[in-house]
Amino acid sequence: MTTWQGWHRFATTEPPAPPQPGQAPRSREQRLAYHSRFVTVRTPAIDTLAHQVRALMLLGRHQAVTARPSVIVTGPAAAGKTTALLNVGRACHLAHLRKHPAPPGHRPQVPVAYLLVPPGATAKTLTLEFARYLAIPTTPRMTTAQITDAVCHTYTAAGVRLVLLDEIHRLNPRTTTGAQTADLLKDLTERLPATFVYAGIDVAATPLFSGVRGAQLAGRASLITCGPLPARHGHARPFTDVITDLEGALDLTAHRPGTLPRHAPYLHQRTAGRIGSLTRLIRQAALTAICDGTEKITKTSLDAIQLDHLAEDQRRPRTR
């Protein structure tokens, strides 16, 4: 999805739909494909990010002198940061295309750019990622400044209004190359008429907020924490609500509704409240239930699934 064609295909492809009442039963292969892709359940982090991005895009719409305010989505691994980023980006993309449809035979505008910070990023490799997204021609002899000029010109002409930059924790402004890359990002935020949204693992604990460059970023960026879902939050039960939504999207012929919410304490202990681990566990259990013919998810079938190392490590009893 780090090219315009790939992102446009992702954003405009209809997401998988849960079974509807009165709908003809889907085949085994169709249901396997459905649970492999599965639905995206809205979480508090997705709602918070959507409201924040909408507000900041309005705030910076006519700002032309300094960098526009930005957002950083942070949190531990498997907490749903990238899912939130993609969900908000897709919504922005589709809303823009509905409001500004392309004339017949013309290429649609490019409202959203989705990029990954490359490992060991330098200023030049990051500008090349920006160039690759819109297939901007570059040559090995071009300097970083020349590529940056081409990126700023093309992105502005293409109408990019939202830049999503994932894996931001890979930047380290304490190193020479990291400092140059951070300076490049600051330059891009000032020259592009777009709102920047970053995502990374535990960003506040990384060198990204340290030193002069870190202070500049911290002074312009709002921080949204995408952490594990608590079992309880006051009178609400956000983790159980997500489980209920996921169960409602299952397409299993023998599964009894209410089974998974009843095991919410167990599921919270298995996944430590991480939405990524929870979704993987339920999807894998559903696929197993279709393959073995049981067509239902039970605590026994959930217990038989080996999850990611973080979840399994959380599950093990602590010993001295």
CSV table of C-alpha atoms in Angstrom, one decimal:
chain,number,residue,atom,x,y,z
A,1,MET,CA,0.0,0.0,0.0
A,2,THR,CA,3.0,2.3,-0.1
A,3,THR,CA,2.3,3.2,-3.7
A,4,TRP,CA,-0.7,5.3,-4.9
A,5,GLN,CA,-2.1,2.3,-7.0
A,6,GLY,CA,-1.9,0.0,-4.0
A,7,TRP,CA,-3.4,2.5,-1.6
A,8,HIS,CA,-6.2,3.4,-4.0
A,9,ARG,CA,-7.0,-0.3,-4.5
A,10,PHE,CA,-7.1,-0.8,-0.7
A,11,ALA,CA,-9.2,2.3,0.0
A,12,THR,CA,-11.8,1.6,-2.7
A,13,THR,CA,-12.1,-2.2,-2.2
A,14,GLU,CA,-15.3,-3.0,-0.3
A,15,PRO,CA,-14.4,-4.4,3.2
A,16,PRO,CA,-15.6,-7.9,3.9
A,17,ALA,CA,-19.2,-7.9,5.0
A,18,PRO,CA,-20.6,-10.0,7.9
A,19,PRO,CA,-23.4,-12.5,7.1
A,20,GLN,CA,-26.8,-10.8,6.8
A,21,PRO,CA,-30.2,-12.2,7.9
A,22,GLY,CA,-31.9,-13.9,5.0
A,23,GLN,CA,-28.7,-14.1,3.0
A,24,ALA,CA,-27.9,-17.4,1.2
A,25,PRO,CA,-25.3,-19.4,3.1
A,26,ARG,CA,-21.8,-18.9,1.8
A,27,SER,CA,-19.6,-21.7,0.7
A,28,ARG,CA,-16.7,-23.1,2.8
A,29,GLU,CA,-14.1,-21.4,0.7
A,30,GLN,CA,-16.0,-18.1,0.8
A,31,ARG,CA,-16.2,-18.3,4.6
A,32,LEU,CA,-12.5,-19.2,4.9
A,33,ALA,CA,-11.6,-16.2,2.8
A,34,TYR,CA,-13.9,-14.0,4.8
A,35,HIS,CA,-12.4,-14.9,8.2
A,36,SER,CA,-8.9,-14.6,6.7
A,37,ARG,CA,-9.6,-10.9,5.9
A,38,PHE,CA,-12.4,-10.3,8.5
A,39,VAL,CA,-13.9,-7.0,9.5
A,40,THR,CA,-12.4,-4.0,11.3
A,41,VAL,CA,-14.1,-3.3,14.6
A,42,ARG,CA,-14.1,0.3,15.6
A,43,THR,CA,-12.2,0.9,18.9
A,44,PRO,CA,-12.0,3.9,21.1
A,45,ALA,CA,-8.6,4.7,19.5
A,46,ILE,CA,-10.0,4.7,16.0
A,47,ASP,CA,-12.8,7.1,17.1
A,48,THR,CA,-10.4,9.4,18.9
A,49,LEU,CA,-8.0,9.5,15.9
A,50,ALA,CA,-10.8,10.1,13.4
A,51,HIS,CA,-12.1,13.2,15.4
A,52,GLN,CA,-8.5,14.5,16.0
A,53,VAL,CA,-7.5,14.2,12.3
A,54,ARG,CA,-10.7,15.9,11.1
A,55,ALA,CA,-10.2,18.8,13.5
A,56,LEU,CA,-6.5,19.2,12.6
A,57,MET,CA,-7.2,19.1,8.9
A,58,LEU,CA,-9.7,21.9,9.3
A,59,LEU,CA,-7.3,23.8,11.6
A,60,GLY,CA,-4.5,23.7,9.1
A,61,ARG,CA,-6.5,24.0,5.9
A,62,HIS,CA,-5.4,27.6,5.2
A,63,GLN,CA,-2.2,27.7,7.3
A,64,ALA,CA,0.7,28.5,4.9
A,65,VAL,CA,3.5,30.0,7.0
A,66,THR,CA,4.5,27.4,9.5
A,67,ALA,CA,4.1,23.6,9.8
A,68,ARG,CA,0.6,22.4,10.4
A,69,PRO,CA,-0.2,20.6,13.7
A,70,SER,CA,0.2,16.8,13.5
A,71,VAL,CA,-0.8,13.7,15.4
A,72,ILE,CA,1.3,10.8,16.7
A,73,VAL,CA,-0.4,7.4,17.4
A,74,THR,CA,1.7,5.6,20.0
A,75,GLY,CA,1.4,2.4,22.0
A,76,PRO,CA,2.8,-1.1,22.4
A,77,ALA,CA,3.0,-3.7,19.6
A,78,ALA,CA,-0.2,-5.4,18.5
A,79,ALA,CA,-2.4,-2.6,20.0
A,80,GLY,CA,-4.0,-1.6,16.7
A,81,LYS,CA,-2.0,1.5,15.7
A,82,THR,CA,-1.7,0.6,12.1
A,83,THR,CA,-5.3,-0.5,11.9
A,84,ALA,CA,-6.4,2.8,13.3
A,85,LEU,CA,-4.1,4.7,10.8
A,86,LEU,CA,-5.5,2.7,7.8
A,87,ASN,CA,-9.1,3.1,8.9
A,88,VAL,CA,-8.9,6.8,9.2
A,89,GLY,CA,-6.9,7.1,6.0
A,90,ARG,CA,-9.5,5.1,4.1
A,91,ALA,CA,-12.4,7.2,5.4
A,92,CYS,CA,-10.6,10.4,4.4
A,93,HIS,CA,-9.8,9.0,0.9
A,94,LEU,CA,-13.4,7.9,0.3
A,95,ALA,CA,-14.9,11.2,1.6
A,96,HIS,CA,-12.6,13.2,-0.6
A,97,LEU,CA,-13.5,11.1,-3.7
A,98,ARG,CA,-17.2,11.5,-3.0
A,99,LYS,CA,-16.9,15.2,-2.7
A,100,HIS,CA,-14.5,15.7,-5.6
A,101,PRO,CA,-15.2,12.9,-8.2
A,102,ALA,CA,-12.8,12.7,-11.1
A,103,PRO,CA,-14.2,13.6,-14.5
A,104,PRO,CA,-14.6,10.6,-16.9
A,105,GLY,CA,-11.2,9.5,-18.3
A,106,HIS,CA,-9.2,11.5,-15.7
A,107,ARG,CA,-7.1,10.1,-12.9
A,108,PRO,CA,-8.7,10.8,-9.4
A,109,GLN,CA,-7.0,13.1,-7.0
A,110,VAL,CA,-4.6,11.8,-4.4
A,111,PRO,CA,-5.9,13.0,-1.0
A,112,VAL,CA,-4.0,10.5,1.1
A,113,ALA,CA,-0.4,9.2,1.1
A,114,TYR,CA,0.6,6.1,3.2
A,115,LEU,CA,4.3,5.5,3.8
A,116,LEU,CA,6.6,3.5,6.0
A,117,VAL,CA,9.8,4.9,7.5
A,118,PRO,CA,12.5,2.5,6.1
A,119,PRO,CA,14.9,0.7,8.5
A,120,GLY,CA,17.9,2.9,9.1
A,121,ALA,CA,16.2,5.8,7.4
A,122,THR,CA,18.3,8.6,6.0
A,123,ALA,CA,17.0,11.8,4.7
A,124,LYS,CA,17.5,10.6,1.1
A,125,THR,CA,15.9,7.1,1.6
A,126,LEU,CA,12.9,8.7,3.2
A,127,THR,CA,12.5,11.2,0.3
A,128,LEU,CA,12.8,8.3,-2.1
A,129,GLU,CA,9.9,6.6,-0.3
A,130,PHE,CA,7.8,9.8,-0.8
A,131,ALA,CA,8.8,9.8,-4.5
A,132,ARG,CA,8.0,6.1,-5.0
A,133,TYR,CA,4.5,6.5,-3.7
A,134,LEU,CA,3.6,8.8,-6.6
A,135,ALA,CA,6.1,7.2,-9.0
A,136,ILE,CA,8.1,10.4,-9.2
A,137,PRO,CA,11.1,9.8,-11.5
A,138,THR,CA,14.5,10.0,-9.7
A,139,THR,CA,18.1,9.1,-10.6
A,140,PRO,CA,21.0,8.1,-8.4
A,141,ARG,CA,22.7,11.4,-9.1
A,142,MET,CA,19.9,13.5,-7.7
A,143,THR,CA,20.5,15.2,-4.4
A,144,THR,CA,18.1,15.0,-1.4
A,145,ALA,CA,17.2,18.6,-2.0
A,146,GLN,CA,16.3,17.9,-5.7
A,147,ILE,CA,14.2,14.9,-4.8
A,148,THR,CA,12.5,16.9,-2.0
A,149,ASP,CA,11.6,19.7,-4.5
A,150,ALA,CA,10.1,17.2,-6.9
A,151,VAL,CA,8.1,15.6,-4.0
A,152,CYS,CA,6.8,18.9,-2.8
A,153,HIS,CA,5.8,20.0,-6.3
A,154,THR,CA,4.1,16.7,-7.2
A,155,TYR,CA,2.3,16.2,-3.9
A,156,THR,CA,0.9,19.7,-4.0
A,157,ALA,CA,-0.2,19.4,-7.6
A,158,ALA,CA,-1.8,16.0,-6.8
A,159,GLY,CA,-3.8,17.4,-4.0
A,160,VAL,CA,-2.4,15.3,-1.1
A,161,ARG,CA,-4.1,16.5,2.1
A,162,LEU,CA,-3.2,13.7,4.6
A,163,VAL,CA,0.2,12.0,5.0
A,164,LEU,CA,0.2,8.8,7.1
A,165,LEU,CA,3.8,7.9,8.2
A,166,ASP,CA,4.0,4.5,9.9
A,167,GLU,CA,7.0,3.0,11.9
A,168,ILE,CA,8.1,6.4,13.1
A,169,HIS,CA,9.9,4.8,16.0
A,170,ARG,CA,12.6,3.9,13.5
A,171,LEU,CA,13.9,7.5,13.5
A,172,ASN,CA,16.6,8.4,16.0
A,173,PRO,CA,17.4,12.1,16.0
A,174,ARG,CA,20.4,11.5,18.3
A,175,THR,CA,22.4,10.2,15.3
A,176,THR,CA,23.6,12.3,12.5
A,177,THR,CA,21.5,10.6,9.8
A,178,GLY,CA,18.5,10.5,12.2
A,179,ALA,CA,18.8,14.2,12.8
A,180,GLN,CA,19.0,15.0,9.1
A,181,THR,CA,15.9,12.8,8.6
A,182,ALA,CA,14.0,14.6,11.3
A,183,ASP,CA,15.0,17.9,9.7
A,184,LEU,CA,13.7,16.7,6.4
A,185,LEU,CA,10.3,15.8,8.0
A,186,LYS,CA,10.0,19.2,9.5
A,187,ASP,CA,10.8,20.7,6.1
A,188,LEU,CA,8.1,18.6,4.4
A,189,THR,CA,5.5,19.5,7.0
A,190,GLU,CA,6.2,23.2,6.3
A,191,ARG,CA,6.2,22.9,2.5
A,192,LEU,CA,3.3,20.5,1.9
A,193,PRO,CA,-0.3,21.6,2.4
A,194,ALA,CA,-1.1,18.4,4.3
A,195,THR,CA,-1.7,17.1,7.8
A,196,PHE,CA,0.9,14.6,9.0
A,197,VAL,CA,-0.2,11.6,11.1
A,198,TYR,CA,2.6,9.4,12.5
A,199,ALA,CA,2.4,6.0,14.2
A,200,GLY,CA,5.1,4.1,16.1
A,201,ILE,CA,5.8,1.8,19.1
A,202,ASP,CA,6.0,3.6,22.4
A,203,VAL,CA,7.1,6.8,20.7
A,204,ALA,CA,7.3,8.8,24.0
A,205,ALA,CA,10.0,6.4,25.3
A,206,THR,CA,12.2,6.7,22.2
A,207,PRO,CA,14.7,9.4,21.4
A,208,LEU,CA,12.2,10.9,19.0
A,209,PHE,CA,11.1,13.5,21.6
A,210,SER,CA,14.6,14.2,22.9
A,211,GLY,CA,16.8,17.2,22.2
A,212,VAL,CA,15.9,20.4,20.2
A,213,ARG,CA,14.4,18.4,17.3
A,214,GLY,CA,12.3,16.3,19.6
A,215,ALA,CA,11.0,19.5,21.3
A,216,GLN,CA,10.0,20.9,18.0
A,217,LEU,CA,8.0,17.7,17.2
A,218,ALA,CA,6.5,17.5,20.6
A,219,GLY,CA,5.4,21.2,20.4
A,220,ARG,CA,3.5,20.5,17.2
A,221,ALA,CA,2.1,17.0,17.6
A,222,SER,CA,-0.8,15.7,19.6
A,223,LEU,CA,-0.2,12.2,21.2
A,224,ILE,CA,-2.9,9.6,21.0
A,225,THR,CA,-2.2,6.4,23.0
A,226,CYS,CA,-3.4,3.3,21.4
A,227,GLY,CA,-2.9,0.9,24.3
A,228,PRO,CA,-4.4,-2.4,25.5
A,229,LEU,CA,-8.2,-2.2,26.1
A,230,PRO,CA,-9.1,-2.3,29.8
A,231,ALA,CA,-11.5,-4.9,31.0
A,232,ARG,CA,-13.4,-2.2,32.8
A,233,HIS,CA,-13.5,1.6,32.4
A,234,GLY,CA,-15.9,3.0,35.0
A,235,HIS,CA,-19.2,1.4,34.2
A,236,ALA,CA,-18.2,0.5,30.7
A,237,ARG,CA,-16.6,-2.7,29.5
A,238,PRO,CA,-14.7,-1.7,26.3
A,239,PHE,CA,-12.9,-5.1,25.9
A,240,THR,CA,-16.2,-7.0,26.2
A,241,ASP,CA,-17.8,-4.6,23.7
A,242,VAL,CA,-15.1,-5.4,21.1
A,243,ILE,CA,-15.5,-9.1,21.7
A,244,THR,CA,-19.3,-8.8,21.2
A,245,ASP,CA,-18.8,-7.0,17.9
A,246,LEU,CA,-16.2,-9.5,16.7
A,247,GLU,CA,-18.5,-12.4,17.6
A,248,GLY,CA,-21.4,-10.8,15.7
A,249,ALA,CA,-19.3,-10.7,12.6
A,250,LEU,CA,-18.5,-14.5,12.6
A,251,ASP,CA,-19.9,-16.7,9.9
A,252,LEU,CA,-20.1,-20.1,11.7
A,253,THR,CA,-23.1,-22.4,11.4
A,254,ALA,CA,-23.0,-23.9,14.9
A,255,HIS,CA,-21.6,-21.0,17.0
A,256,ARG,CA,-23.9,-19.9,19.9
A,257,PRO,CA,-24.1,-16.1,20.3
A,258,GLY,CA,-22.9,-14.9,23.7
A,259,THR,CA,-20.2,-17.6,24.1
A,260,LEU,CA,-17.2,-15.2,23.5
A,261,PRO,CA,-18.4,-12.3,25.8
A,262,ARG,CA,-18.9,-14.9,28.5
A,263,HIS,CA,-15.2,-15.7,28.3
A,264,ALA,CA,-14.1,-12.1,28.3
A,265,PRO,CA,-11.9,-12.4,31.5
A,266,TYR,CA,-10.1,-15.4,29.9
A,267,LEU,CA,-9.7,-13.6,26.6
A,268,HIS,CA,-8.4,-10.5,28.4
A,269,GLN,CA,-5.8,-12.6,30.2
A,270,ARG,CA,-4.8,-14.4,27.0
A,271,THR,CA,-4.2,-11.3,25.0
A,272,ALA,CA,-3.4,-8.7,27.7
A,273,GLY,CA,-6.1,-6.5,26.2
A,274,ARG,CA,-4.3,-6.1,22.9
A,275,ILE,CA,-6.7,-5.8,20.0
A,276,GLY,CA,-4.3,-7.3,17.5
A,277,SER,CA,-3.8,-10.4,19.5
A,278,LEU,CA,-7.5,-10.7,20.2
A,279,THR,CA,-8.5,-10.4,16.6
A,280,ARG,CA,-5.9,-12.9,15.5
A,281,LEU,CA,-7.1,-15.4,18.2
A,282,ILE,CA,-10.7,-15.2,17.1
A,283,ARG,CA,-10.0,-15.3,13.4
A,284,GLN,CA,-7.7,-18.3,13.8
A,285,ALA,CA,-10.3,-20.1,16.0
A,286,ALA,CA,-13.0,-19.4,13.4
A,287,LEU,CA,-10.8,-20.8,10.5
A,288,THR,CA,-10.0,-23.9,12.6
A,289,ALA,CA,-13.7,-24.4,13.4
A,290,ILE,CA,-14.5,-24.4,9.7
A,291,CYS,CA,-11.7,-26.7,8.8
A,292,ASP,CA,-12.4,-29.3,11.5
A,293,GLY,CA,-16.2,-29.1,10.9
A,294,THR,CA,-17.2,-28.1,14.5
A,295,GLU,CA,-18.3,-24.7,13.2
A,296,LYS,CA,-18.1,-23.1,16.6
A,297,ILE,CA,-15.6,-21.5,18.9
A,298,THR,CA,-15.2,-22.7,22.5
A,299,LYS,CA,-12.8,-22.0,25.3
A,300,THR,CA,-11.2,-25.4,24.5
A,301,SER,CA,-10.6,-24.4,20.9
A,302,LEU,CA,-9.3,-21.0,21.9
A,303,ASP,CA,-6.9,-22.6,24.4
A,304,ALA,CA,-5.4,-24.8,21.7
A,305,ILE,CA,-4.3,-21.9,19.6
A,306,GLN,CA,-0.7,-20.6,20.0
A,307,LEU,CA,-0.6,-16.8,19.7
A,308,ASP,CA,2.2,-14.3,19.2
A,309,HIS,CA,5.1,-14.4,21.6
A,310,LEU,CA,4.0,-11.3,23.5
A,311,ALA,CA,0.6,-12.8,24.3
A,312,GLU,CA,2.0,-16.2,25.1
A,313,ASP,CA,4.6,-14.7,27.4
A,314,GLN,CA,1.9,-12.8,29.2
A,315,ARG,CA,0.0,-16.0,29.6
A,316,ARG,CA,2.8,-17.9,31.3
A,317,PRO,CA,2.8,-18.0,35.1
A,318,ARG,CA,5.6,-15.9,36.6
A,319,THR,CA,8.2,-17.8,38.7
A,320,ARG,CA,11.1,-16.6,40.7
